mmCIF file of C-alpha atoms in Angstrom:
data_model
loop_
_atom_site.group_PDB
_atom_site.id
_atom_site.type_symbol
_atom_site.label_atom_id
_atom_site.label_comp_id
_atom_site.label_asym_id
_atom_site.label_seq_id
_atom_site.Cartn_x
_atom_site.Cartn_y
_atom_site.Cartn_z
ATOM 1 C CA UNK A 305 332.204 -23.186 181.486
ATOM 2 C CA UNK A 306 331.301 -25.317 178.466
ATOM 3 C CA UNK A 307 329.066 -27.521 180.616
ATOM 4 C CA UNK A 308 327.283 -24.443 181.943
ATOM 5 C CA UNK A 309 326.654 -23.203 178.391
ATOM 6 C CA UNK A 310 325.342 -26.645 177.422
ATOM 7 C CA UNK A 311 322.970 -26.690 180.392
ATOM 8 C CA UNK A 312 321.756 -23.198 179.526
ATOM 9 C CA UNK A 313 321.080 -24.225 175.917
ATOM 10 C CA UNK A 314 319.149 -27.307 177.037
ATOM 11 C CA UNK A 315 317.099 -25.201 179.453
ATOM 12 C CA UNK A 316 316.233 -22.769 176.635
ATOM 13 C CA UNK A 317 315.105 -25.621 174.398
ATOM 14 C CA UNK A 318 312.925 -27.106 177.149
ATOM 15 C CA UNK A 319 311.349 -23.708 177.812
ATOM 16 C CA UNK A 320 310.561 -23.228 174.103
ATOM 17 C CA UNK A 321 308.944 -26.669 173.954
ATOM 18 C CA UNK A 322 306.731 -25.881 176.947
ATOM 19 C CA UNK A 323 305.651 -22.562 175.448
ATOM 20 C CA UNK A 324 304.944 -23.986 171.976
ATOM 21 C CA UNK A 325 301.223 -24.318 171.107
ATOM 22 C CA UNK A 326 299.768 -27.863 171.183
ATOM 23 C CA UNK A 327 299.378 -29.736 167.915
ATOM 24 C CA UNK A 328 296.001 -29.297 166.249
ATOM 25 C CA UNK A 329 294.070 -32.523 166.925
ATOM 26 C CA UNK A 330 291.247 -31.901 164.472
ATOM 27 C CA UNK A 331 290.878 -30.140 161.150
ATOM 28 C CA UNK A 332 287.688 -28.700 159.664
ATOM 29 C CA UNK A 333 286.741 -28.556 155.993
ATOM 30 C CA UNK A 334 283.673 -26.745 154.631
ATOM 31 C CA UNK A 335 282.299 -28.372 151.474
ATOM 32 C CA UNK A 336 278.960 -27.097 150.118
ATOM 33 C CA UNK A 337 276.284 -28.060 152.671
ATOM 34 C CA UNK A 338 278.608 -30.376 154.613
ATOM 35 C CA UNK A 339 281.124 -29.662 157.348
ATOM 36 C CA UNK A 340 283.850 -32.305 157.628
ATOM 37 C CA UNK A 341 285.943 -32.798 160.762
ATOM 38 C CA UNK A 342 289.064 -34.982 160.829
ATOM 39 C CA UNK A 343 291.164 -35.991 163.793
ATOM 40 C CA UNK A 344 292.764 -38.774 165.809
ATOM 41 C CA UNK A 345 292.085 -39.905 169.351
ATOM 42 C CA UNK A 346 289.753 -38.280 171.872
ATOM 43 C CA UNK A 347 288.349 -34.892 170.913
ATOM 44 C CA UNK A 348 285.643 -32.395 171.824
ATOM 45 C CA UNK A 349 284.291 -30.555 168.770
ATOM 46 C CA UNK A 350 282.361 -27.412 169.603
ATOM 47 C CA UNK A 351 279.798 -26.220 167.054
ATOM 48 C CA UNK A 352 277.294 -23.382 166.941
ATOM 49 C CA UNK A 353 274.462 -24.653 169.149
ATOM 50 C CA UNK A 354 271.508 -25.878 167.074
ATOM 51 C CA UNK A 355 268.152 -27.592 167.569
ATOM 52 C CA UNK A 356 267.845 -28.448 163.876
ATOM 53 C CA UNK A 357 267.907 -32.195 163.069
ATOM 54 C CA UNK A 358 270.801 -33.397 160.919
ATOM 55 C CA UNK A 359 272.920 -36.417 160.077
ATOM 56 C CA UNK A 360 276.556 -37.291 160.744
ATOM 57 C CA UNK A 361 278.557 -39.640 158.503
ATOM 58 C CA UNK A 362 281.236 -41.187 160.711
ATOM 59 C CA UNK A 363 284.353 -43.294 160.132
ATOM 60 C CA UNK A 364 286.981 -44.686 162.525
ATOM 61 C CA UNK A 365 289.985 -46.890 161.721
ATOM 62 C CA UNK A 366 291.191 -47.680 165.257
ATOM 63 C CA UNK A 367 291.172 -51.029 167.066
ATOM 64 C CA UNK A 368 289.850 -49.950 170.470
ATOM 65 C CA UNK A 369 286.634 -48.487 171.821
ATOM 66 C CA UNK A 370 285.024 -45.763 169.699
ATOM 67 C CA UNK A 371 282.027 -43.568 170.493
ATOM 68 C CA UNK A 372 280.474 -40.272 169.410
ATOM 69 C CA UNK A 373 277.997 -38.388 171.613
ATOM 70 C CA UNK A 374 276.219 -35.094 171.026
ATOM 71 C CA UNK A 375 276.466 -32.687 173.962
ATOM 72 C CA UNK A 376 273.983 -30.002 175.005
ATOM 73 C CA UNK A 377 275.112 -26.450 175.866
ATOM 74 C CA UNK A 378 275.220 -27.581 179.524
ATOM 75 C CA UNK A 379 277.551 -30.471 178.638
ATOM 76 C CA UNK A 380 274.878 -33.189 178.967
ATOM 77 C CA UNK A 381 275.185 -36.258 176.725
ATOM 78 C CA UNK A 382 272.144 -36.495 174.427
ATOM 79 C CA UNK A 383 272.439 -38.652 171.278
ATOM 80 C CA UNK A 384 274.807 -41.634 171.090
ATOM 81 C CA UNK A 385 275.709 -41.589 167.395
ATOM 82 C CA UNK A 386 278.356 -44.332 167.308
ATOM 83 C CA UNK A 387 279.316 -47.021 169.810
ATOM 84 C CA UNK A 388 281.689 -49.764 168.702
ATOM 85 C CA UNK A 389 284.982 -51.512 169.351
ATOM 86 C CA UNK A 390 287.284 -51.287 166.347
ATOM 87 C CA UNK A 391 286.725 -49.841 162.888
ATOM 88 C CA UNK A 392 283.421 -48.089 162.230
ATOM 89 C CA UNK A 393 281.561 -46.641 159.258
ATOM 90 C CA UNK A 394 277.998 -45.388 159.481
ATOM 91 C CA UNK A 395 275.497 -42.540 159.432
ATOM 92 C CA UNK A 396 273.322 -41.405 162.340
ATOM 93 C CA UNK A 397 270.747 -38.651 162.908
ATOM 94 C CA UNK A 398 270.926 -36.127 165.738
ATOM 95 C CA UNK A 399 268.496 -33.677 167.352
ATOM 96 C CA UNK A 400 265.605 -36.071 166.719
ATOM 97 C CA UNK A 401 263.898 -34.941 169.935
ATOM 98 C CA UNK A 402 262.379 -31.464 170.354
ATOM 99 C CA UNK A 403 264.225 -31.191 173.692
ATOM 100 C CA UNK A 404 267.664 -31.624 172.078
ATOM 101 C CA UNK A 405 270.093 -28.796 171.382
ATOM 102 C CA UNK A 406 273.532 -29.836 170.150
ATOM 103 C CA UNK A 407 276.525 -27.667 171.024
ATOM 104 C CA UNK A 408 279.368 -30.181 170.594
ATOM 105 C CA UNK A 409 280.384 -33.681 169.531
ATOM 106 C CA UNK A 410 282.354 -35.741 172.042
ATOM 107 C CA UNK A 411 284.613 -38.369 170.436
ATOM 108 C CA UNK A 412 286.380 -41.257 172.184
ATOM 109 C CA UNK A 413 288.794 -43.025 169.832
ATOM 110 C CA UNK A 414 292.189 -44.692 169.583
ATOM 111 C CA UNK A 415 292.583 -44.108 165.841
ATOM 112 C CA UNK A 416 291.880 -41.618 163.058
ATOM 113 C CA UNK A 417 288.259 -40.566 162.517
ATOM 114 C CA UNK A 418 286.077 -38.331 160.353
ATOM 115 C CA UNK A 419 282.719 -36.681 161.013
ATOM 116 C CA UNK A 420 280.739 -35.224 158.107
ATOM 117 C CA UNK A 421 277.788 -33.145 159.335
ATOM 118 C CA UNK A 422 274.923 -32.759 156.841
ATOM 119 C CA UNK A 423 271.308 -31.541 156.805
ATOM 120 C CA UNK A 424 268.797 -34.351 157.300
ATOM 121 C CA UNK A 425 267.468 -33.635 153.798
ATOM 122 C CA UNK A 426 270.787 -34.956 152.414
ATOM 123 C CA UNK A 427 270.142 -38.466 153.790
ATOM 124 C CA UNK A 428 270.341 -41.397 151.374
ATOM 125 C CA UNK A 429 267.266 -41.865 149.179
ATOM 126 C CA UNK A 430 264.897 -44.537 150.515
ATOM 127 C CA UNK A 431 264.286 -46.641 147.415
ATOM 128 C CA UNK A 432 261.776 -49.513 147.089
ATOM 129 C CA UNK A 433 264.567 -51.912 148.078
ATOM 130 C CA UNK A 434 267.266 -50.385 150.265
ATOM 131 C CA UNK A 435 270.317 -52.299 151.478
ATOM 132 C CA UNK A 436 273.250 -51.452 153.684
ATOM 133 C CA UNK A 437 275.772 -52.585 156.284
ATOM 134 C CA UNK A 438 275.788 -50.905 159.670
ATOM 135 C CA UNK A 439 274.126 -47.665 160.771
ATOM 136 C CA UNK A 440 272.378 -45.515 158.174
ATOM 137 C CA UNK A 441 269.626 -42.947 157.566
ATOM 138 C CA UNK A 442 267.112 -43.171 154.691
ATOM 139 C CA UNK A 443 264.874 -40.462 153.223
ATOM 140 C CA UNK A 444 261.533 -40.855 151.436
ATOM 141 C CA UNK A 445 260.725 -38.436 148.612
ATOM 142 C CA UNK A 446 257.479 -37.539 150.442
ATOM 143 C CA UNK A 447 255.796 -38.310 153.755
ATOM 144 C CA UNK A 448 254.188 -41.767 153.880
ATOM 145 C CA UNK A 449 250.414 -42.097 153.586
ATOM 146 C CA UNK A 450 248.044 -45.024 153.756
ATOM 147 C CA UNK A 451 248.956 -48.652 154.407
ATOM 148 C CA UNK A 452 252.427 -49.837 153.349
ATOM 149 C CA UNK A 453 254.453 -52.920 154.278
ATOM 150 C CA UNK A 454 258.116 -53.076 155.188
ATOM 151 C CA UNK A 455 259.958 -56.365 154.781
ATOM 152 C CA UNK A 456 263.045 -56.076 156.994
ATOM 153 C CA UNK A 457 266.087 -58.363 157.338
ATOM 154 C CA UNK A 458 269.265 -58.123 159.404
ATOM 155 C CA UNK A 459 272.131 -60.651 159.470
ATOM 156 C CA UNK A 460 274.262 -59.190 162.276
ATOM 157 C CA UNK A 461 274.683 -60.616 165.766
ATOM 158 C CA UNK A 462 274.440 -57.315 167.672
ATOM 159 C CA UNK A 463 271.733 -54.771 168.373
ATOM 160 C CA UNK A 464 269.410 -53.917 165.481
ATOM 161 C CA UNK A 465 266.665 -51.286 165.332
ATOM 162 C CA UNK A 466 264.695 -49.244 162.820
ATOM 163 C CA UNK A 467 263.092 -45.973 163.908
ATOM 164 C CA UNK A 468 260.967 -43.841 161.609
ATOM 165 C CA UNK A 469 261.244 -40.052 161.810
ATOM 166 C CA UNK A 470 258.573 -37.567 160.767
ATOM 167 C CA UNK A 471 258.918 -34.814 158.155
ATOM 168 C CA UNK A 472 260.551 -32.549 160.751
ATOM 169 C CA UNK A 473 263.158 -35.175 161.595
ATOM 170 C CA UNK A 474 261.653 -36.004 164.979
ATOM 171 C CA UNK A 475 261.365 -39.526 166.418
ATOM 172 C CA UNK A 476 258.168 -41.143 165.121
ATOM 173 C CA UNK A 477 257.864 -44.940 165.583
ATOM 174 C CA UNK A 478 260.062 -47.907 166.536
ATOM 175 C CA UNK A 479 259.296 -50.539 163.865
ATOM 176 C CA UNK A 480 262.073 -53.089 164.555
ATOM 177 C CA UNK A 481 264.019 -53.804 167.761
ATOM 178 C CA UNK A 482 266.099 -56.975 168.151
ATOM 179 C CA UNK A 483 269.500 -58.289 169.244
ATOM 180 C CA UNK A 484 270.893 -60.510 166.507
ATOM 181 C CA UNK A 485 269.438 -61.634 163.205
ATOM 182 C CA UNK A 486 266.014 -60.303 162.255
ATOM 183 C CA UNK A 487 263.474 -61.243 159.589
ATOM 184 C CA UNK A 488 260.033 -59.698 159.754
ATOM 185 C CA UNK A 489 257.287 -57.667 158.090
ATOM 186 C CA UNK A 490 255.801 -54.537 159.684
ATOM 187 C CA UNK A 491 253.658 -51.605 158.607
ATOM 188 C CA UNK A 492 255.206 -48.293 157.600
ATOM 189 C CA UNK A 493 253.546 -45.775 159.922
ATOM 190 C CA UNK A 494 251.694 -42.909 158.177
ATOM 191 C CA UNK A 495 253.575 -39.644 158.600
ATOM 192 C CA UNK A 496 257.032 -41.217 158.293
ATOM 193 C CA UNK A 497 259.614 -39.439 156.127
ATOM 194 C CA UNK A 498 262.940 -40.880 157.319
ATOM 195 C CA UNK A 499 264.268 -44.144 158.766
ATOM 196 C CA UNK A 500 267.182 -44.437 161.189
ATOM 197 C CA UNK A 501 268.844 -47.873 161.178
ATOM 198 C CA UNK A 502 271.161 -49.176 163.902
ATOM 199 C CA UNK A 503 272.898 -52.392 162.866
ATOM 200 C CA UNK A 504 276.191 -54.256 163.105
ATOM 201 C CA UNK A 505 275.618 -56.378 160.006
ATOM 202 C CA UNK A 506 274.019 -56.381 156.568
ATOM 203 C CA UNK A 507 270.360 -55.367 156.342
ATOM 204 C CA UNK A 508 267.644 -54.801 153.759
ATOM 205 C CA UNK A 509 264.289 -52.991 153.768
ATOM 206 C CA UNK A 510 261.730 -53.582 151.016
ATOM 207 C CA UNK A 511 258.713 -51.245 150.780
ATOM 208 C CA UNK A 512 255.448 -52.542 149.291
#
């Protein structure tokens, strides 16, 4: 009789465990203009679908493969915001094409991560000399006019690119595109307001 009672108690515990709601994998914090998501491992974050360009500040402290994609309302992958093995820290723009409409962020991770979603207007100020490590987004105080020179350096060994975006946050011009170290001077296209940098090492951009 005692063994039957024990079995019944174990069955009740197992049933309660199966009926219990799953642990929350991501938390959301609203702070002024920013929305911050925190989680661990793979996650699909649904948001209110938007065509408005913005930026995402991203961190990951895992050791394995890490990526963040934007998804359209149909589930199509659009913008690859982060793509790295191991720890990651960077900022990337999204909805830079007029055809994009973001309805979710798809995260692949083996560690803890954060996503801070901000308006594009909150991007880091693009000073005369701007420096950074890894992916970033820069913002001019006004749209570029006339002839200006950009002196660009990159010391990483992976893919490096610099895209300019127009005042509406849409893709404008590709001004640097190289795998590995880069050292060059290019013109700043008229009509540029933002710069999107993809890098795996230290970089600098000097405007003249």
